[in-house]
mmCIF file of C-alpha atoms and ligand atoms in Angstrom:
data_model
loop_
_atom_site.group_PDB
_atom_site.id
_atom_site.type_symbol
_atom_site.label_atom_id
_atom_site.label_comp_id
_atom_site.label_asym_id
_atom_site.label_seq_id
_atom_site.Cartn_x
_atom_site.Cartn_y
_atom_site.Cartn_z
ATOM 1 C CA MET A 400 0.000 0.000 0.000
ATOM 2 C CA LYS A 401 1.221 3.463 -0.850
ATOM 3 C CA ILE A 402 0.360 6.430 1.334
ATOM 4 C CA ARG A 403 0.910 10.121 0.727
ATOM 5 C CA VAL A 404 0.324 12.680 3.470
ATOM 6 C CA LEU A 405 -1.453 15.479 1.619
ATOM 7 C CA GLY A 406 -1.829 17.688 4.685
ATOM 8 C CA SER A 407 -0.763 17.178 8.300
ATOM 9 C CA ALA A 408 -2.102 20.231 10.169
ATOM 10 C CA ALA A 409 -5.513 20.483 11.811
ATOM 11 C CA GLY A 410 -8.117 22.913 10.484
ATOM 12 C CA GLY A 411 -6.584 26.303 9.767
ATOM 13 C CA GLY A 412 -3.199 24.901 8.754
ATOM 14 C CA LEU A 413 0.152 26.360 9.789
ATOM 15 C CA PRO A 414 0.295 29.314 9.845
ATOM 16 C CA GLN A 415 -3.425 29.874 10.319
ATOM 17 C CA TRP A 416 -4.490 33.088 8.592
ATOM 18 C CA ASN A 417 -5.847 34.811 11.710
ATOM 19 C CA CYS A 418 -3.500 33.385 14.336
ATOM 20 C CA GLY A 419 -0.605 35.110 16.030
ATOM 21 C CA CYS A 420 0.417 32.276 18.349
ATOM 22 C CA PRO A 421 4.181 31.675 18.670
ATOM 23 C CA ASN A 422 4.157 28.750 16.184
ATOM 24 C CA CYS A 423 2.212 30.718 13.561
ATOM 25 C CA VAL A 424 4.468 33.777 13.942
ATOM 26 C CA ARG A 425 7.583 31.644 13.460
ATOM 27 C CA ALA A 426 6.108 29.639 10.562
ATOM 28 C CA ARG A 427 5.089 32.888 8.848
ATOM 29 C CA ALA A 428 8.644 34.198 9.262
ATOM 30 C CA GLY A 429 10.046 31.088 7.549
ATOM 31 C CA ASP A 430 11.617 29.446 10.606
ATOM 32 C CA PRO A 431 13.007 26.123 9.271
ATOM 33 C CA ALA A 432 11.979 24.360 12.516
ATOM 34 C CA LEU A 433 8.306 25.022 11.661
ATOM 35 C CA PRO A 434 7.692 24.409 7.956
ATOM 36 C CA PRO A 435 4.210 25.404 6.747
ATOM 37 C CA ARG A 436 1.521 22.718 6.771
ATOM 38 C CA THR A 437 -1.763 22.354 4.949
ATOM 39 C CA GLN A 438 -5.030 21.004 6.321
ATOM 40 C CA PRO A 439 -5.498 17.297 7.023
ATOM 41 C CA SER A 440 -5.870 14.638 4.345
ATOM 42 C CA LEU A 441 -4.297 11.402 3.183
ATOM 43 C CA ALA A 442 -4.058 9.741 -0.245
ATOM 44 C CA VAL A 443 -3.884 5.930 -0.426
ATOM 45 C CA SER A 444 -3.320 3.441 -3.217
ATOM 46 C CA GLY A 445 -2.807 -0.287 -3.711
ATOM 47 C CA GLY A 446 -0.527 -0.545 -6.684
ATOM 48 C CA GLY A 447 0.096 3.183 -7.116
ATOM 49 C CA ARG A 448 -2.170 3.498 -10.156
ATOM 50 C CA ARG A 449 -5.555 4.228 -8.575
ATOM 51 C CA TRP A 450 -5.814 6.516 -5.594
ATOM 52 C CA SER A 451 -8.393 7.396 -2.963
ATOM 53 C CA LEU A 452 -8.460 10.188 -0.428
ATOM 54 C CA VAL A 453 -9.313 10.051 3.233
ATOM 55 C CA ASN A 454 -10.992 13.383 3.885
ATOM 56 C CA ALA A 455 -10.843 16.315 1.487
ATOM 57 C CA SER A 456 -9.458 19.466 3.039
ATOM 58 C CA PRO A 457 -10.010 23.008 1.796
ATOM 59 C CA ASP A 458 -6.369 22.838 0.597
ATOM 60 C CA VAL A 459 -6.984 19.878 -1.724
ATOM 61 C CA ARG A 460 -6.380 21.871 -4.910
ATOM 62 C CA GLN A 461 -2.858 22.786 -3.813
ATOM 63 C CA GLN A 462 -2.271 19.291 -2.391
ATOM 64 C CA LEU A 463 -3.175 17.545 -5.660
ATOM 65 C CA ALA A 464 -1.173 20.052 -7.699
ATOM 66 C CA ALA A 465 1.890 19.024 -5.672
ATOM 67 C CA PHE A 466 1.293 15.292 -6.262
ATOM 68 C CA PRO A 467 1.946 14.116 -9.860
ATOM 69 C CA ALA A 468 0.330 10.677 -9.275
ATOM 70 C CA LEU A 469 -3.019 12.485 -9.095
ATOM 71 C CA HIS A 470 -2.646 14.711 -12.146
ATOM 72 C CA PRO A 471 -4.963 14.174 -15.160
ATOM 73 C CA ARG A 472 -3.601 12.325 -18.167
ATOM 74 C CA PRO A 473 -2.459 14.853 -20.794
ATOM 75 C CA GLY A 474 -5.221 15.701 -23.252
ATOM 76 C CA THR A 475 -7.947 14.248 -21.012
ATOM 77 C CA ARG A 476 -9.826 14.860 -17.805
ATOM 78 C CA ASP A 477 -9.059 11.354 -16.601
ATOM 79 C CA LEU A 478 -7.352 11.191 -13.290
ATOM 80 C CA PRO A 479 -6.862 8.144 -11.122
ATOM 81 C CA LEU A 480 -9.044 9.338 -8.228
ATOM 82 C CA GLU A 481 -11.489 6.629 -7.175
ATOM 83 C CA SER A 482 -13.072 7.414 -3.795
ATOM 84 C CA VAL A 483 -13.060 10.076 -1.114
ATOM 85 C CA VAL A 484 -13.803 8.659 2.342
ATOM 86 C CA LEU A 485 -14.969 11.038 5.077
ATOM 87 C CA THR A 486 -14.343 10.298 8.737
ATOM 88 C CA ASN A 487 -16.767 12.984 9.926
ATOM 89 C CA ALA A 488 -18.502 16.172 8.819
ATOM 90 C CA ASP A 489 -15.877 18.652 10.041
ATOM 91 C CA LEU A 490 -15.376 21.433 7.528
ATOM 92 C CA ASP A 491 -11.606 20.901 7.438
ATOM 93 C CA HIS A 492 -12.366 17.333 6.252
ATOM 94 C CA ALA A 493 -15.264 18.032 3.885
ATOM 95 C CA LEU A 494 -14.872 21.447 2.245
ATOM 96 C CA GLY A 495 -12.437 19.986 -0.281
ATOM 97 C CA LEU A 496 -15.349 18.042 -1.786
ATOM 98 C CA LEU A 497 -16.619 21.369 -3.091
ATOM 99 C CA VAL A 498 -13.180 22.206 -4.479
ATOM 100 C CA LEU A 499 -13.310 18.877 -6.401
ATOM 101 C CA ARG A 500 -16.848 19.463 -7.683
ATOM 102 C CA GLU A 501 -16.076 19.602 -11.413
ATOM 103 C CA ALA A 502 -17.225 16.408 -13.147
ATOM 104 C CA LEU A 503 -17.129 14.191 -10.038
ATOM 105 C CA PRO A 504 -15.288 11.203 -11.467
ATOM 106 C CA HIS A 505 -14.915 9.891 -7.911
ATOM 107 C CA ARG A 506 -17.272 8.452 -5.337
ATOM 108 C CA ILE A 507 -17.826 9.912 -1.876
ATOM 109 C CA VAL A 508 -18.111 7.445 1.014
ATOM 110 C CA SER A 509 -19.245 8.243 4.560
ATOM 111 C CA THR A 510 -21.742 7.130 7.176
ATOM 112 C CA ALA A 511 -25.373 7.992 6.443
ATOM 113 C CA TRP A 512 -25.377 10.480 9.320
ATOM 114 C CA VAL A 513 -22.422 12.419 7.903
ATOM 115 C CA ARG A 514 -23.870 12.365 4.370
ATOM 116 C CA ASP A 515 -27.339 13.461 5.450
ATOM 117 C CA ALA A 516 -26.046 16.107 7.829
ATOM 118 C CA LEU A 517 -23.957 17.720 5.096
ATOM 119 C CA LEU A 518 -26.484 17.323 2.265
ATOM 120 C CA GLN A 519 -29.627 18.304 4.135
ATOM 121 C CA HIS A 520 -28.308 21.176 6.161
ATOM 122 C CA ASN A 521 -25.886 22.751 3.727
ATOM 123 C CA ALA A 522 -27.488 23.457 0.359
ATOM 124 C CA VAL A 523 -24.152 23.931 -1.352
ATOM 125 C CA PHE A 524 -23.248 20.263 -0.815
ATOM 126 C CA ASN A 525 -26.396 19.124 -2.685
ATOM 127 C CA MET A 526 -24.650 19.022 -6.040
ATOM 128 C CA LEU A 527 -22.531 16.172 -4.662
ATOM 129 C CA ALA A 528 -25.529 13.947 -3.796
ATOM 130 C CA PRO A 529 -25.374 11.698 -6.897
ATOM 131 C CA ALA A 530 -21.801 10.668 -6.093
ATOM 132 C CA TRP A 531 -22.355 10.102 -2.374
ATOM 133 C CA GLY A 532 -22.819 6.573 -1.007
ATOM 134 C CA ALA A 533 -23.453 5.790 2.651
ATOM 135 C CA VAL A 534 -21.849 2.845 4.422
ATOM 136 C CA LYS A 535 -22.650 1.328 7.775
ATOM 137 C CA LEU A 536 -20.051 1.353 10.494
ATOM 138 C CA ASP A 537 -17.741 -1.671 10.234
ATOM 139 C CA GLU A 538 -19.112 -2.516 6.773
ATOM 140 C CA PRO A 539 -16.331 -3.167 4.246
ATOM 141 C CA VAL A 540 -16.323 -1.043 1.107
ATOM 142 C CA ARG A 541 -14.110 -1.339 -1.963
ATOM 143 C CA LEU A 542 -12.303 1.899 -2.616
ATOM 144 C CA ASP A 543 -11.231 1.264 -6.202
ATOM 145 C CA ARG A 544 -12.570 -0.593 -9.235
ATOM 146 C CA ASP A 545 -9.798 -3.202 -9.067
ATOM 147 C CA GLY A 546 -10.587 -4.049 -5.443
ATOM 148 C CA GLU A 547 -7.032 -3.306 -4.357
ATOM 149 C CA LEU A 548 -8.062 -1.460 -1.198
ATOM 150 C CA GLU A 549 -10.924 -2.027 1.209
ATOM 151 C CA ALA A 550 -12.027 0.517 3.801
ATOM 152 C CA ARG A 551 -14.037 0.169 7.001
ATOM 153 C CA LEU A 552 -15.256 3.066 9.105
ATOM 154 C CA PHE A 553 -15.241 2.279 12.815
ATOM 155 C CA PRO A 554 -16.866 4.421 15.519
ATOM 156 C CA VAL A 555 -14.815 6.468 17.955
ATOM 157 C CA PRO A 556 -15.913 8.784 20.764
ATOM 158 C CA GLY A 557 -16.109 12.158 19.082
ATOM 159 C CA LYS A 558 -18.094 15.316 18.775
ATOM 160 C CA VAL A 559 -20.632 16.685 16.347
ATOM 161 C CA PRO A 560 -18.994 19.606 14.507
ATOM 162 C CA SER A 561 -20.164 22.992 15.726
ATOM 163 C CA HIS A 562 -21.826 23.888 12.396
ATOM 164 C CA LEU A 563 -24.159 20.885 12.941
ATOM 165 C CA ALA A 564 -24.615 21.269 16.698
ATOM 166 C CA GLU A 565 -28.342 21.992 16.276
ATOM 167 C CA LEU A 566 -28.843 18.417 14.912
ATOM 168 C CA ALA A 567 -27.526 16.395 17.820
ATOM 169 C CA SER A 568 -25.118 16.677 20.689
ATOM 170 C CA ASN A 569 -23.625 13.422 19.470
ATOM 171 C CA HIS A 570 -24.379 10.413 17.310
ATOM 172 C CA PRO A 571 -22.573 7.068 16.922
ATOM 173 C CA GLU A 572 -22.091 7.699 13.188
ATOM 174 C CA ALA A 573 -20.826 11.257 13.629
ATOM 175 C CA THR A 574 -17.141 10.430 14.172
ATOM 176 C CA ALA A 575 -15.236 7.497 12.740
ATOM 177 C CA GLY A 576 -11.756 6.254 12.214
ATOM 178 C CA VAL A 577 -10.961 4.386 9.041
ATOM 179 C CA ARG A 578 -9.115 1.121 8.515
ATOM 180 C CA VAL A 579 -7.766 0.612 4.996
ATOM 181 C CA THR A 580 -6.634 -2.899 4.086
ATOM 182 C CA GLU A 581 -4.727 -3.868 0.973
ATOM 183 C CA ALA A 582 -6.340 -7.008 -0.455
ATOM 184 C CA ARG A 583 -3.128 -8.502 -1.847
ATOM 185 C CA SER A 584 -0.901 -8.138 1.207
ATOM 186 C CA GLY A 585 -3.404 -7.781 4.044
ATOM 187 C CA ARG A 586 -1.430 -4.753 5.242
ATOM 188 C CA ARG A 587 -3.476 -2.376 7.373
ATOM 189 C CA LEU A 588 -3.519 1.371 7.698
ATOM 190 C CA VAL A 589 -5.578 3.151 10.353
ATOM 191 C CA TYR A 590 -6.338 6.860 10.063
ATOM 192 C CA LEU A 591 -7.891 8.462 13.124
ATOM 193 C CA PRO A 592 -7.847 12.249 12.793
ATOM 194 C CA GLY A 593 -10.317 13.108 15.562
ATOM 195 C CA ALA A 594 -11.285 11.364 18.794
ATOM 196 C CA ARG A 595 -12.350 12.810 22.127
ATOM 197 C CA ARG A 596 -10.799 9.798 23.742
ATOM 198 C CA LEU A 597 -9.454 6.478 22.500
ATOM 199 C CA ASP A 598 -11.670 3.669 23.772
ATOM 200 C CA GLU A 599 -10.602 0.013 23.882
ATOM 201 C CA ALA A 600 -12.083 -0.669 20.425
ATOM 202 C CA ALA A 601 -10.026 2.175 18.960
ATOM 203 C CA TRP A 602 -6.888 0.899 20.685
ATOM 204 C CA ALA A 603 -7.551 -2.569 19.270
ATOM 205 C CA GLU A 604 -7.669 -1.029 15.772
ATOM 206 C CA LEU A 605 -4.415 0.824 16.395
ATOM 207 C CA GLU A 606 -2.717 -2.249 17.832
ATOM 208 C CA ALA A 607 -3.627 -4.338 14.785
ATOM 209 C CA ALA A 608 -2.447 -1.694 12.305
ATOM 210 C CA ASP A 609 0.829 -1.856 10.395
ATOM 211 C CA CYS A 610 0.693 1.921 10.239
ATOM 212 C CA ALA A 611 -1.455 4.281 12.293
ATOM 213 C CA PHE A 612 -2.059 7.997 11.861
ATOM 214 C CA VAL A 613 -3.484 9.353 15.107
ATOM 215 C CA ASP A 614 -5.154 12.604 16.149
ATOM 216 C CA GLY A 615 -2.358 14.899 17.315
ATOM 217 C CA THR A 616 -4.397 18.088 17.495
ATOM 218 C CA PHE A 617 -3.351 19.226 20.960
ATOM 219 C CA PHE A 618 -0.469 18.351 23.265
ATOM 220 C CA THR A 619 -2.219 19.448 26.454
ATOM 221 C CA GLU A 620 -5.823 19.624 27.568
ATOM 222 C CA ASP A 621 -5.636 23.403 28.191
ATOM 223 C CA GLU A 622 -3.460 24.328 25.183
ATOM 224 C CA LEU A 623 -5.899 26.869 23.716
ATOM 225 C CA ALA A 624 -6.976 28.316 27.068
ATOM 226 C CA ARG A 625 -3.344 29.119 27.888
ATOM 227 C CA LEU A 626 -3.185 31.301 24.787
ATOM 228 C CA ARG A 627 -6.770 32.564 24.890
ATOM 229 C CA PRO A 628 -8.359 32.495 28.354
ATOM 230 C CA GLY A 629 -11.830 30.965 28.191
ATOM 231 C CA ALA A 630 -11.117 28.843 25.104
ATOM 232 C CA PRO A 631 -12.507 25.277 25.232
ATOM 233 C CA SER A 632 -10.391 22.310 26.309
ATOM 234 C CA ALA A 633 -9.005 19.709 23.918
ATOM 235 C CA THR A 634 -11.581 17.135 25.012
ATOM 236 C CA GLN A 635 -14.420 19.636 24.671
ATOM 237 C CA MET A 636 -13.281 20.172 21.094
ATOM 238 C CA GLY A 637 -13.297 16.424 20.417
ATOM 239 C CA HIS A 638 -9.550 15.736 20.613
ATOM 240 C CA ALA A 639 -7.700 13.590 23.146
ATOM 241 C CA PRO A 640 -4.446 15.329 24.141
ATOM 242 C CA ILE A 641 -1.040 13.756 23.451
ATOM 243 C CA GLY A 642 0.780 14.426 26.721
ATOM 244 C CA GLY A 643 0.208 13.621 30.370
ATOM 245 C CA PRO A 644 -0.465 10.329 32.131
ATOM 246 C CA ASP A 645 -3.790 9.864 30.300
ATOM 247 C CA GLY A 646 -2.531 11.234 26.989
ATOM 248 C CA THR A 647 -2.358 9.152 23.836
ATOM 249 C CA LEU A 648 1.459 9.087 23.673
ATOM 250 C CA ALA A 649 1.930 6.898 26.746
ATOM 251 C CA ARG A 650 0.034 4.024 25.143
ATOM 252 C CA LEU A 651 1.057 4.665 21.518
ATOM 253 C CA ALA A 652 4.644 4.216 22.691
ATOM 254 C CA ARG A 653 3.889 0.544 23.333
ATOM 255 C CA LEU A 654 2.460 -0.265 19.890
ATOM 256 C CA ARG A 655 4.413 -2.284 17.329
ATOM 257 C CA GLY A 656 3.532 -0.678 13.973
ATOM 258 C CA ARG A 657 4.610 2.623 12.502
ATOM 259 C CA ARG A 658 2.825 5.416 14.368
ATOM 260 C CA LEU A 659 2.449 9.050 13.352
ATOM 261 C CA TYR A 660 0.633 12.031 14.768
ATOM 262 C CA THR A 661 -1.300 14.027 12.210
ATOM 263 C CA HIS A 662 -4.086 16.644 12.257
ATOM 264 C CA VAL A 663 -1.761 18.754 14.444
ATOM 265 C CA ASN A 664 -3.115 22.132 15.514
ATOM 266 C CA ASN A 665 -0.957 25.186 14.857
ATOM 267 C CA THR A 666 -0.665 25.815 18.611
ATOM 268 C CA ASN A 667 0.839 22.367 19.312
ATOM 269 C CA PRO A 668 4.496 22.470 20.457
ATOM 270 C CA ILE A 669 5.293 19.200 18.595
ATOM 271 C CA LEU A 670 5.260 21.240 15.375
ATOM 272 C CA ASP A 671 8.521 22.852 16.500
ATOM 273 C CA ALA A 672 11.266 20.405 15.520
ATOM 274 C CA ARG A 673 13.404 21.639 18.434
ATOM 275 C CA SER A 674 10.817 21.535 21.230
ATOM 276 C CA PRO A 675 11.011 19.155 24.221
ATOM 277 C CA GLU A 676 7.502 17.931 23.350
ATOM 278 C CA ARG A 677 8.678 16.906 19.868
ATOM 279 C CA ARG A 678 11.656 15.119 21.414
ATOM 280 C CA ALA A 679 9.336 13.280 23.820
ATOM 281 C CA VAL A 680 7.152 12.094 20.922
ATOM 282 C CA GLU A 681 10.123 10.894 18.907
ATOM 283 C CA ALA A 682 11.759 9.254 21.925
ATOM 284 C CA ALA A 683 8.560 7.190 22.268
ATOM 285 C CA GLY A 684 9.008 5.942 18.705
ATOM 286 C CA VAL A 685 6.187 8.062 17.298
ATOM 287 C CA GLU A 686 6.642 10.350 14.285
ATOM 288 C CA VAL A 687 5.048 13.654 13.392
ATOM 289 C CA ALA A 688 3.550 13.409 9.906
ATOM 290 C CA ALA A 689 4.610 16.087 7.429
ATOM 291 C CA ASP A 690 3.035 17.352 4.219
ATOM 292 C CA GLY A 691 4.280 15.426 1.209
ATOM 293 C CA MET A 692 5.561 12.477 3.264
ATOM 294 C CA GLU A 693 5.250 9.181 1.384
ATOM 295 C CA LEU A 694 5.098 5.762 3.033
ATOM 296 C CA GLU A 695 4.966 2.272 1.671
ATOM 297 C CA LEU A 696 3.493 -0.566 3.716
HETATM 298 ZN ZN1 ZN B 1535 -1.388 29.725 15.591
HETATM 299 ZN ZN1 ZN B 1536 -10.330 18.221 11.602
#
């Protein structure tokens, strides 16, 4: 399986246009320890010929432009994009669908709740309805016409995005992780860009994965409130923090497969290559995903 990290920052990217936090100031100034990052998405392929995306960020145009494997064949509008899988209805994961609206050669795959929430409450998404198929949680779905990759969405404790808060305070289909399995090799990728906490089922998915991309939005529970008093906590925003005795790093350190933090918020100290938090992550055997990174499983 081939994997390309299209974007590794959380919503807003690095630097975020309206943010003057220390990381954003340094990234804007071109500090080599904090290279710029786009919003979160992953591209996956079996043989490298047909590709699918997990989530479509508002930066998808720039991300595809930088990735020749997903360029159209000269003289045509054919490009090897098969499916776009959504893990939830967050705008940093779904707005890219609108950027990719011309022609819709690809299929959109999500839970019925995510599809209906976006289609029925946001008129602009309606043009995507014909391409949008709903899958049940834990139901396998083929991502490409050759059956090289299979995806399964599995539920994780999450949060309904604030633009849909009037619909429900939460719903089992609102937040998922995705397991992608290559049919030929059985190799497994897990992508989990948002979870309020990792329950035992989520840990079982991560433990069985050959490669796991995990929500690295915040390092500490009060990361935003330290910069902006009164800001919500990491858990209130639907993201389990990395650090501390109950943080995700302590247990990720014990896993066998390749492990990477992604969906990293611009305030997170692990974005600074020289920070003690980054050193702690790397000392635990966990990587910080970067835009343009390519992996082969
Ligand atoms: Zn910032
Ligand atoms: Zn997000």
